[in-house]
Backbone as a ProteinNet text record, in pm:
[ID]
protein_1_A
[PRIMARY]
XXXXXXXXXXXXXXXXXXXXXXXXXXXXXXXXXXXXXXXXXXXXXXXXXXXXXXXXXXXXXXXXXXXXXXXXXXXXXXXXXXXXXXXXXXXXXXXXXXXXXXXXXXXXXXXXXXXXXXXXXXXXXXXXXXXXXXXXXXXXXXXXXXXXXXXXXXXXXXXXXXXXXXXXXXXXXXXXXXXXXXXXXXXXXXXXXXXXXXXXXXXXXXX
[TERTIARY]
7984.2	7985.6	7899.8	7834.1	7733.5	7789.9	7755.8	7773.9	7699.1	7743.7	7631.4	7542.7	7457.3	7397.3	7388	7482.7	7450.7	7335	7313.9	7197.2	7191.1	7309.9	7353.3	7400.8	7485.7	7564.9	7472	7473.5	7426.6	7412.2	7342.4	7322.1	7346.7	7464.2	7488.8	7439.5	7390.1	7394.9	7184	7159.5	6970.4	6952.4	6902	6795.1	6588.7	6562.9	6427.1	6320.1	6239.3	6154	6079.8	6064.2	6007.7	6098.3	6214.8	6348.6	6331.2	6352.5	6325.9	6260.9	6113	5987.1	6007.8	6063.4	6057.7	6150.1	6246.9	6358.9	6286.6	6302.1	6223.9	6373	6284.2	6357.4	6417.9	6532.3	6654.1	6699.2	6692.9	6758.3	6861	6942	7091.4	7063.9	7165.6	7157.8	7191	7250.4	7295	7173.7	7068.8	6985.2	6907.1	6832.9	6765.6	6814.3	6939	6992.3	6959.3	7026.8	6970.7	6844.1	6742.8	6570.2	6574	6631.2	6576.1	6644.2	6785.8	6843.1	6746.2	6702.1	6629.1	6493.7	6408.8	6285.5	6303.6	6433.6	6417	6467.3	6542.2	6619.9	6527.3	6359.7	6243.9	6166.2	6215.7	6134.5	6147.5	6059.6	6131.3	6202.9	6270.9	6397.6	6359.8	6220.7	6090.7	6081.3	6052.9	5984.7	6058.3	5996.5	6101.9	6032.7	6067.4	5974.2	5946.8	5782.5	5719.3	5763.9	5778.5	5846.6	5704.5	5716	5605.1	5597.5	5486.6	5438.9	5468.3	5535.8	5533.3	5390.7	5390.8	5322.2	5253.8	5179.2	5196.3	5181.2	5259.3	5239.7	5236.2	5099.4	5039.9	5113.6	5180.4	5236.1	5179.6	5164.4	5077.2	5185.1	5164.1	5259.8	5194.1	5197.7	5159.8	5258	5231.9	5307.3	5279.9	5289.9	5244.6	5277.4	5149.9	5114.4	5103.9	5197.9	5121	5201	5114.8	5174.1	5081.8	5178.4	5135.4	5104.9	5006.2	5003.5	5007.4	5162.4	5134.9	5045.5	5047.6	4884.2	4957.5	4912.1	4967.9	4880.6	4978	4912.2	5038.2	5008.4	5127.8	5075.1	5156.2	5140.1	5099.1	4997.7	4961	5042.7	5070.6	5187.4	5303.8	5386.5	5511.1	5536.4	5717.9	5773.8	5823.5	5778	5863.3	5833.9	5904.3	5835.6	5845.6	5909.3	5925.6	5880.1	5853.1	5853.3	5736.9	5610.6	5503.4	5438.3	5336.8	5222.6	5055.4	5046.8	4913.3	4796.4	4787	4706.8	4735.3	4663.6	4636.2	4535.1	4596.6	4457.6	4457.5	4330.3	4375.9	4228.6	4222.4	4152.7	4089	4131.3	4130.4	4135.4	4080.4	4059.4	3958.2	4021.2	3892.8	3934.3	3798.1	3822.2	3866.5	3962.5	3986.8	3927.5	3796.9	3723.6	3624.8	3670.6	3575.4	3575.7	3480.9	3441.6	3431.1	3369.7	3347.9	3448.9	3419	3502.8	3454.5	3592.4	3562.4	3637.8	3575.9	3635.7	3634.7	3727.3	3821.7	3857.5	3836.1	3908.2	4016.7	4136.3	4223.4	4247.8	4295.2	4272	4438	4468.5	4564.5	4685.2	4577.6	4635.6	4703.6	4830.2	4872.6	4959.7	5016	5049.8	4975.8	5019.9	4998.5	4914.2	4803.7	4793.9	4777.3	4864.6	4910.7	4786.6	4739.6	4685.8	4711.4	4634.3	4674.5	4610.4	4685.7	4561.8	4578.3	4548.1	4560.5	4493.6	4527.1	4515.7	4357.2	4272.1	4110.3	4091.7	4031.7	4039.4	4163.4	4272.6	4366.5	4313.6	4360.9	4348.9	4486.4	4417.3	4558.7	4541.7	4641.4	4682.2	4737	4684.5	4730.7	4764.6	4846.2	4941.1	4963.2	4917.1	4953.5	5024.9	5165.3	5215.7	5123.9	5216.9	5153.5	5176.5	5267.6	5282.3	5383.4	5403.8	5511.8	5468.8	5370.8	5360.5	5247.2	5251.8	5138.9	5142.7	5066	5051.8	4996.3	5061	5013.1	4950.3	4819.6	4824.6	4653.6	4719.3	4652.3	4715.7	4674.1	4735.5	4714.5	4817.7	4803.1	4916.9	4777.4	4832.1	4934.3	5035	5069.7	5129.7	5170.9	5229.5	5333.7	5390.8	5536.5	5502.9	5405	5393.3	5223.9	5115.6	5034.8	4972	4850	4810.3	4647.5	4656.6	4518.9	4458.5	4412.4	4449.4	4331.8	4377.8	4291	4299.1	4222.4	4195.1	4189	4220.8	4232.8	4142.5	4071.3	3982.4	4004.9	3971.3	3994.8	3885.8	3806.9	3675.1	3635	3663.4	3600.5	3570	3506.9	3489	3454.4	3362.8	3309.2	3389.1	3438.9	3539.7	3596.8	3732.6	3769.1	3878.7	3900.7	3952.5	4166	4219.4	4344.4	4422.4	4433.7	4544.8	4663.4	4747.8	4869.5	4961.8	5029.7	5101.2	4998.8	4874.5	4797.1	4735.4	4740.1	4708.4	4564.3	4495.2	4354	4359.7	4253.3	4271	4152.9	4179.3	4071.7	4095.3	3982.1	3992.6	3931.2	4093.2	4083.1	4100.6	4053.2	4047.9	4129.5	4153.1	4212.3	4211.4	4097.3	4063.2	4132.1	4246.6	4325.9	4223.9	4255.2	4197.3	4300.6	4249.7	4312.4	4259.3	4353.6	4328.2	4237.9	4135.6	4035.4	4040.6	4078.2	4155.7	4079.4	4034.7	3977.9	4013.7	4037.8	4045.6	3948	3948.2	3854.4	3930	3931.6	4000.2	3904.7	3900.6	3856.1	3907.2	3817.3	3880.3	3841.8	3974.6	3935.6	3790.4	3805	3696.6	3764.8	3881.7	4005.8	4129.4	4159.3	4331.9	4441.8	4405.6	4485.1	4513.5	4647.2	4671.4	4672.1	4696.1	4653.9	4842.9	4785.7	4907.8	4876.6	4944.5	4929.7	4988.9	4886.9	4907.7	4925.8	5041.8	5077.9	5110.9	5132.7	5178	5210.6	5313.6	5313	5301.8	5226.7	5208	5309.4	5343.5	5358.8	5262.5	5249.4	5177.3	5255.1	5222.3	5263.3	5151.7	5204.2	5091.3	5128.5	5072.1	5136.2	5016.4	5009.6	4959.5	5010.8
4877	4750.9	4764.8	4710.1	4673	4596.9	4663.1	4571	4502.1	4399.2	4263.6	4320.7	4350.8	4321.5	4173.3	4194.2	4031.5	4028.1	3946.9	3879.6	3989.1	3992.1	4024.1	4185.5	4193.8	4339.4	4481.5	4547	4683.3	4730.4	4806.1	4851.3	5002.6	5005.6	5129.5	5196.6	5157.9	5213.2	5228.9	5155.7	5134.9	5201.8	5293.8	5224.1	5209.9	5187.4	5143	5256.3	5263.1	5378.8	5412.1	5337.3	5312.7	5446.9	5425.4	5474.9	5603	5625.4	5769.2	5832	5811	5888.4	5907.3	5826.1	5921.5	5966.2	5998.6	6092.2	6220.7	6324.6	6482.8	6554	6636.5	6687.9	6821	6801.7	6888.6	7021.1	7101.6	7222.3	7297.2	7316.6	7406.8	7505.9	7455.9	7566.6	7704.7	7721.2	7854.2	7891.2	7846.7	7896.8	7950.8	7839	7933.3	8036.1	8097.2	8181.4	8302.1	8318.6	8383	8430.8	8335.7	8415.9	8476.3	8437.4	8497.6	8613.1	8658.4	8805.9	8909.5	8812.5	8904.1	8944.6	8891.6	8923.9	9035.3	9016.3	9111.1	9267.6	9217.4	9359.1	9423.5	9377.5	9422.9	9502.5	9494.2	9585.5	9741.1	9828.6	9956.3	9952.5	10095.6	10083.1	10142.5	10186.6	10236.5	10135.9	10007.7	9919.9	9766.3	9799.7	9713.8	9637.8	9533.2	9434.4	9500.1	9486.6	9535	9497.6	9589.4	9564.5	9586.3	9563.7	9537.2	9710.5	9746	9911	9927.2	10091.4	10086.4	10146.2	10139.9	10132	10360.6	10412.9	10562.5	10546.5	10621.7	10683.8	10833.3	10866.8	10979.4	11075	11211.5	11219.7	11389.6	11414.1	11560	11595.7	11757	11872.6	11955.2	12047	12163.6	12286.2	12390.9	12505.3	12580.7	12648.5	12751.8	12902.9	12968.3	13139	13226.5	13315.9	13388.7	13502.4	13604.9	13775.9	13788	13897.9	13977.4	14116.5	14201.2	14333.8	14385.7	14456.9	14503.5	14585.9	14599	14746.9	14815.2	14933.7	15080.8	15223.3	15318	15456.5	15507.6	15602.9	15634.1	15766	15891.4	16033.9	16018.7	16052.7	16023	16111.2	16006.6	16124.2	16201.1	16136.2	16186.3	16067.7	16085.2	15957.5	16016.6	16166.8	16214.5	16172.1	16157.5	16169.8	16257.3	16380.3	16512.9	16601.3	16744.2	16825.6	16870	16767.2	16761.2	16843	16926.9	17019.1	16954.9	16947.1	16894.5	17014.2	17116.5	17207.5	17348.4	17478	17604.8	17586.6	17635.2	17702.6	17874.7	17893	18063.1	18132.4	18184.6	18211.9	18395.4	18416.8	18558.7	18681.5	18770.9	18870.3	18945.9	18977.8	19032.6	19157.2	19179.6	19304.5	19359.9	19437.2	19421.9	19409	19396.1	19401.7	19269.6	19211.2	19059.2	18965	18928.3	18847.5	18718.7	18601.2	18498.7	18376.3	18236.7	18157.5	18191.7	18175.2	18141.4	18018.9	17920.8	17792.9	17765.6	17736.9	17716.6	17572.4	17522.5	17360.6	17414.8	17286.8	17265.4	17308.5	17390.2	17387	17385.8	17368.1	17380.3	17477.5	17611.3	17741.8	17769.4	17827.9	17846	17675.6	17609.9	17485.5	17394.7	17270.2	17164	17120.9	17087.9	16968.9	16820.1	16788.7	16639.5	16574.1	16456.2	16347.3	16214.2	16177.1	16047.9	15895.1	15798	15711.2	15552.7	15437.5	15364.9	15244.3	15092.1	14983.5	15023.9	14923.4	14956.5	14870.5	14925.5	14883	14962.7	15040.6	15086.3	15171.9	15186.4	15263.7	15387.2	15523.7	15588	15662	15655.8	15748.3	15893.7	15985.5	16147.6	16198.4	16225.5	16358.7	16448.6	16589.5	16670.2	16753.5	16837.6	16879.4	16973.9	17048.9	17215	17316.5	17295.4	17465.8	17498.8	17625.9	17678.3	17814	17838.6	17948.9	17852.2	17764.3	17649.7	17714.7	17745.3	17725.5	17629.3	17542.8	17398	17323.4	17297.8	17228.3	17302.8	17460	17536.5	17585.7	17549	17610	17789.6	17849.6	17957.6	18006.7	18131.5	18235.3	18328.7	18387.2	18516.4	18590.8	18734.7	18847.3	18861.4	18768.4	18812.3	18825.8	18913.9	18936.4	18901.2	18930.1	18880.5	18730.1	18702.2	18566.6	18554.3	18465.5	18441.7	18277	18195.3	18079.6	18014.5	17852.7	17827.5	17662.2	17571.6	17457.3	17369.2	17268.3	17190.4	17077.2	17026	16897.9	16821.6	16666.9	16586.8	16566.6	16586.7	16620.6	16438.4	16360	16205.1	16149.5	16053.1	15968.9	16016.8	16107.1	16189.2	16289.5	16314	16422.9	16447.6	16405.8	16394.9	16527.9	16605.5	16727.8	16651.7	16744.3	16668.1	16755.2	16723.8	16743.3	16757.3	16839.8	16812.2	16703.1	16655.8	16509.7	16393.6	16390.6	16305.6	16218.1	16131.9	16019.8	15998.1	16067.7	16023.6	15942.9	15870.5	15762.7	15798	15754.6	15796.7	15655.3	15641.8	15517	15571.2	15551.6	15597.3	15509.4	15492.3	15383.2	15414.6	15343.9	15320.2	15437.2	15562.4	15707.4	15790.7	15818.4	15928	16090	16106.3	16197.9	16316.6	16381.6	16528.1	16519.4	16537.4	16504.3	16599.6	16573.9	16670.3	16739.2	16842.5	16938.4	17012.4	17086.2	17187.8	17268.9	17429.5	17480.3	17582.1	17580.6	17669.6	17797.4	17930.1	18028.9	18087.9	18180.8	18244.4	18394.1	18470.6	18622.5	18663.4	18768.1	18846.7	18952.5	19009.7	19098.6	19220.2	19242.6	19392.3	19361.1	19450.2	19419.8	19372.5	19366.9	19289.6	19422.3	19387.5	19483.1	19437.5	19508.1	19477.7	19420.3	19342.8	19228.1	19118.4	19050	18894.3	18816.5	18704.5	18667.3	18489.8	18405.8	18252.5	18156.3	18038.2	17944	17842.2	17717.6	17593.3	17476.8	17381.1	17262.8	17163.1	17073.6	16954.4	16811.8	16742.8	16599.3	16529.7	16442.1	16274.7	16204.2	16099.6	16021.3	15900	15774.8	15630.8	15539.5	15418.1	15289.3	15177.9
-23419.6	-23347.5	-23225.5	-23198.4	-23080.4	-22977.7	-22836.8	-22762.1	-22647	-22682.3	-22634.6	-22484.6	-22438.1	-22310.2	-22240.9	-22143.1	-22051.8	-21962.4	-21910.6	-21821.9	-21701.9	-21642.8	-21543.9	-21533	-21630	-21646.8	-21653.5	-21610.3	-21626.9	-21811.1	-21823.1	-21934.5	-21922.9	-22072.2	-22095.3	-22193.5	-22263	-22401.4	-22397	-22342.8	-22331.2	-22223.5	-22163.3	-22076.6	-22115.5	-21988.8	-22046.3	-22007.4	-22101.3	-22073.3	-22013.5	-21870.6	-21754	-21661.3	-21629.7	-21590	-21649.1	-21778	-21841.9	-21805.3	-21762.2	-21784.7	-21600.9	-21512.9	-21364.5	-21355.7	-21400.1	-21344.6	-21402.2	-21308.1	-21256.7	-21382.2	-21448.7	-21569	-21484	-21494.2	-21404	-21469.2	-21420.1	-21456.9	-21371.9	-21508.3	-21429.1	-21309.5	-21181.9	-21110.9	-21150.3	-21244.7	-21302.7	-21393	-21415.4	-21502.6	-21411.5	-21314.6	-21209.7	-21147.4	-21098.3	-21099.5	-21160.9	-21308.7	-21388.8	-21389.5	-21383.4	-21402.1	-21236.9	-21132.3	-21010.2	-21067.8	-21117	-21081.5	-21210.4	-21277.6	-21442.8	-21361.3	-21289.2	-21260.2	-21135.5	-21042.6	-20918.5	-20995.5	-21121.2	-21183.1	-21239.1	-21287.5	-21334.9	-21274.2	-21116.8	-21037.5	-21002.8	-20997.8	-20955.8	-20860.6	-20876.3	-20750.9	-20644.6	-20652.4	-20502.7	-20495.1	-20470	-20500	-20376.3	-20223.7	-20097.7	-20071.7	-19989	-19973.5	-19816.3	-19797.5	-19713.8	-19537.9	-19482.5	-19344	-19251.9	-19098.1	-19036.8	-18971.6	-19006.6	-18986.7	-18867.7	-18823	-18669.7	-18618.1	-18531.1	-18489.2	-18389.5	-18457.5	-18414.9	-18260.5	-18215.7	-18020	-18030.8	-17939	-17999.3	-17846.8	-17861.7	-17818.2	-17752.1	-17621.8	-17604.9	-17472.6	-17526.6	-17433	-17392.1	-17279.7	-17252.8	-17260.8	-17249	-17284.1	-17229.2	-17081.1	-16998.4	-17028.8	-17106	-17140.9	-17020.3	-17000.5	-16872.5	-16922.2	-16861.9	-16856.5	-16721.1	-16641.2	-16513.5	-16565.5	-16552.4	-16559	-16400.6	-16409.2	-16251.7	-16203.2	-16057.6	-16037.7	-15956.6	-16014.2	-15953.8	-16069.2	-16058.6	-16118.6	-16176.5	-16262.5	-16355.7	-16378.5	-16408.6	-16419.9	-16571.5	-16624.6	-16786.7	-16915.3	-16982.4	-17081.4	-17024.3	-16904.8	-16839.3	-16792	-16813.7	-16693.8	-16601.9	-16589.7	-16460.6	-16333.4	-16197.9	-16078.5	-15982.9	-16055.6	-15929.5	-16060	-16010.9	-16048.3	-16143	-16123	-16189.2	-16158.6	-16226.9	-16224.2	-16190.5	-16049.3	-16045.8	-16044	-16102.1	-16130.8	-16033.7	-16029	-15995.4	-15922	-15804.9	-15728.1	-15719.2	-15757.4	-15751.2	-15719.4	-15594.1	-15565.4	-15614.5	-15670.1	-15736.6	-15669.6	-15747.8	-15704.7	-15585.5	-15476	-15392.1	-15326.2	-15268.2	-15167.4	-15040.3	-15035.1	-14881.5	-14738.6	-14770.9	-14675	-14683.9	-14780.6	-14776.1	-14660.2	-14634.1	-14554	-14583.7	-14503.3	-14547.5	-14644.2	-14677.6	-14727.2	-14899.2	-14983.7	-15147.2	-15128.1	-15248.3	-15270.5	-15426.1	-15450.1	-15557	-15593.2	-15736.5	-15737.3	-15893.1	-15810.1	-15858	-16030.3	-16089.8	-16244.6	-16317.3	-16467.4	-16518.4	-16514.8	-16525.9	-16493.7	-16634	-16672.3	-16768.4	-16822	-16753	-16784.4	-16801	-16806.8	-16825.4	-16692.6	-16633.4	-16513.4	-16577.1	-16440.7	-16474.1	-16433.7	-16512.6	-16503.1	-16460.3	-16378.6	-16333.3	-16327.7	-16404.9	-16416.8	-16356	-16332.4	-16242.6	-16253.7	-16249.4	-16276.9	-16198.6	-16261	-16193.6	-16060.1	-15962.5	-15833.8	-15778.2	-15817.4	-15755.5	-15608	-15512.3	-15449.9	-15439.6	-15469.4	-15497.2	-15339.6	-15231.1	-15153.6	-15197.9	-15141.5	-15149	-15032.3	-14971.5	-14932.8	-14952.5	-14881.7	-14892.3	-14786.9	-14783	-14708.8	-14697.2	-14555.1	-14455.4	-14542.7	-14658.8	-14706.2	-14666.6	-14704.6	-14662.7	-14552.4	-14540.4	-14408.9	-14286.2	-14290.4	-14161.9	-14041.2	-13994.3	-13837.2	-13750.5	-13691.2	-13696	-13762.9	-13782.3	-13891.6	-13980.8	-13976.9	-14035.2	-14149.7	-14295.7	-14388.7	-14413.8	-14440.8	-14482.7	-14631.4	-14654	-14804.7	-14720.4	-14818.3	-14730.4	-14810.6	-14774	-14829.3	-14776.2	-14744.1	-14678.7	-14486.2	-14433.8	-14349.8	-14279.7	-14379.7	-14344	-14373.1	-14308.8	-14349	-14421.2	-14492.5	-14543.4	-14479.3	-14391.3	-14377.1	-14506.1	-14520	-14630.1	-14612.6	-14668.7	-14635.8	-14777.2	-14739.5	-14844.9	-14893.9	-14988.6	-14948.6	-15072.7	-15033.5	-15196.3	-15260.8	-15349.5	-15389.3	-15418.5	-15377.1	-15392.6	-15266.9	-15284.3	-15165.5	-15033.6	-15073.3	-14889.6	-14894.8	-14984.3	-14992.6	-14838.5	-14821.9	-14703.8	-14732.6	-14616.5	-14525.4	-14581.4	-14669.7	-14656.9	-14541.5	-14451.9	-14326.6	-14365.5	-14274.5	-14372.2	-14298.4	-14427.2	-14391.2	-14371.3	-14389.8	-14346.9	-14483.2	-14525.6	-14665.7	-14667.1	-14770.1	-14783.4	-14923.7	-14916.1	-15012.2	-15069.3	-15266	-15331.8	-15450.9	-15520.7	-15632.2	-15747	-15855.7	-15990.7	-16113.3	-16152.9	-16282.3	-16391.8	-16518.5	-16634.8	-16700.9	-16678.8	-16764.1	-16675.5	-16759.2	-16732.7	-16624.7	-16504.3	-16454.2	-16368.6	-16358.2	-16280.1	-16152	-16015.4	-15894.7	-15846.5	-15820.7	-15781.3	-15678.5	-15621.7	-15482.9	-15488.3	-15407.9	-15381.7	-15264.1	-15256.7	-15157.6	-15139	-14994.7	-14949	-14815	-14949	-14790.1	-14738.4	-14653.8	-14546.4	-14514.2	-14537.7	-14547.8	-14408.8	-14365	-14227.8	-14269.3	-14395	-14366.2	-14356.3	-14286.1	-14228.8	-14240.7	-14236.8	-14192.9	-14264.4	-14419.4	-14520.4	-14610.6	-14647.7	-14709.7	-14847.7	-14984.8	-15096.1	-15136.2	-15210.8	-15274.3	-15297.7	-15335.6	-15390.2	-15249.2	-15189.3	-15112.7	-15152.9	-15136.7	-15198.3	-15104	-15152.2	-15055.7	-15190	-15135.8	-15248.8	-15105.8	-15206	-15085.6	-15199	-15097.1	-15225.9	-15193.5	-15303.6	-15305.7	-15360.5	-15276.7	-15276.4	-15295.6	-15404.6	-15432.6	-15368.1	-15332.7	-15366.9	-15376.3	-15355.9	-15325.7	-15310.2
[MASK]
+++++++++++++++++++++++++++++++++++++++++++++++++++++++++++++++++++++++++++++++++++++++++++++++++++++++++++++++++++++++++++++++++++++++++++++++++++++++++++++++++++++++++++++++++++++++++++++++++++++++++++++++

């Protein structure tokens, strides 16, 4: 059964194909849905949406290197500081009737002489005491009773006269060296009797 269209009344059952053709062909919100979650699930899972780069800050330090080498002198191949061997003086054998000075430098002797060596530019001070038989500030050899007197010198730098108790200064570098001493005795010529005639000084070094 059909029903009638009036003049007036709305139409249900027609409409006209004017009406049809502009209404915008609609799709389920649940469908669009669907294709957005199927196409984002297609992507790798590396795969972010791009964020804004930071930006590099270039970043600089310093780091302060230092070593001190202290300056001074050191006895070479010993850490001792007493009881060191700074060489033999030995003036030898002579005659009782000799005259005149013999001079003699410093040597090993049967031991060891100590070496001494020293930041470069060092200046090493030397000291040497009176001995053990002085007469003021005259060194002497002796036999118990007699005297031989004898003198001391530092073989550098003008080779200066060591006094006793008195600091002459000499400059020794990085090459291990042996303190260069020298003595010079002085024979009466008479009056000495035969024996071994000695003395010990001691040295002090510093700077």
């Amino acid at each position: 059964m059909m029903q009638a269209i009036g003049r007036h009344g709305p139409m249900h059952a027609l409409e006209s194909p004017a009406r049809r053709f502009r209404r915008p062909h609609a799709t389920p919100a649940g469908v669009r849905k669907a294709a957005s979650v199927a196409v984002l699930a297609a992507l790798p899972a590396w795969v972010a949406v791009p964020a804004e780069a930071a930006t590099p800050i270039a970043t600089t330090a310093t780091i302060p290197v230092s070593a001190t080498v202290a300056r001074g002198c050191q006895i070479s191949g010993s850490a001792q500081t007493t009881g060191l061997s700074f060489g033999l003086l030995d003036f030898g054998v002579h005659s009782p009737v000799r005259t005149g000075t013999h001079s003699v430098m410093a040597t090993g002797g049967s031991g060891t002489q100590a070496q001494v060596l020293c930041t470069p530019g060092t200046t090493l001070r030397v000291t040497v005491g009176s001995g053990l038989h002085a007469s003021g500030a005259q060194r002497r050899l002796s036999n118990g009773s007699q005297f031989i007197p004898y003198a001391l010198t530092l073989v550098a730098a003008g080779a200066p006269v060591l006094l006793p108790n008195v600091a002459a200064d000499m400059a020794l570098g990085a090459t291990p060296t042996a303190l260069p001493i020298q003595a010079t005795a002085t024979f009466p010529g008479s009056g000495l009797s035969a024996g071994t005639y000695t003395d010990t000084v001691q040295v002090t070094l510093s700077w």
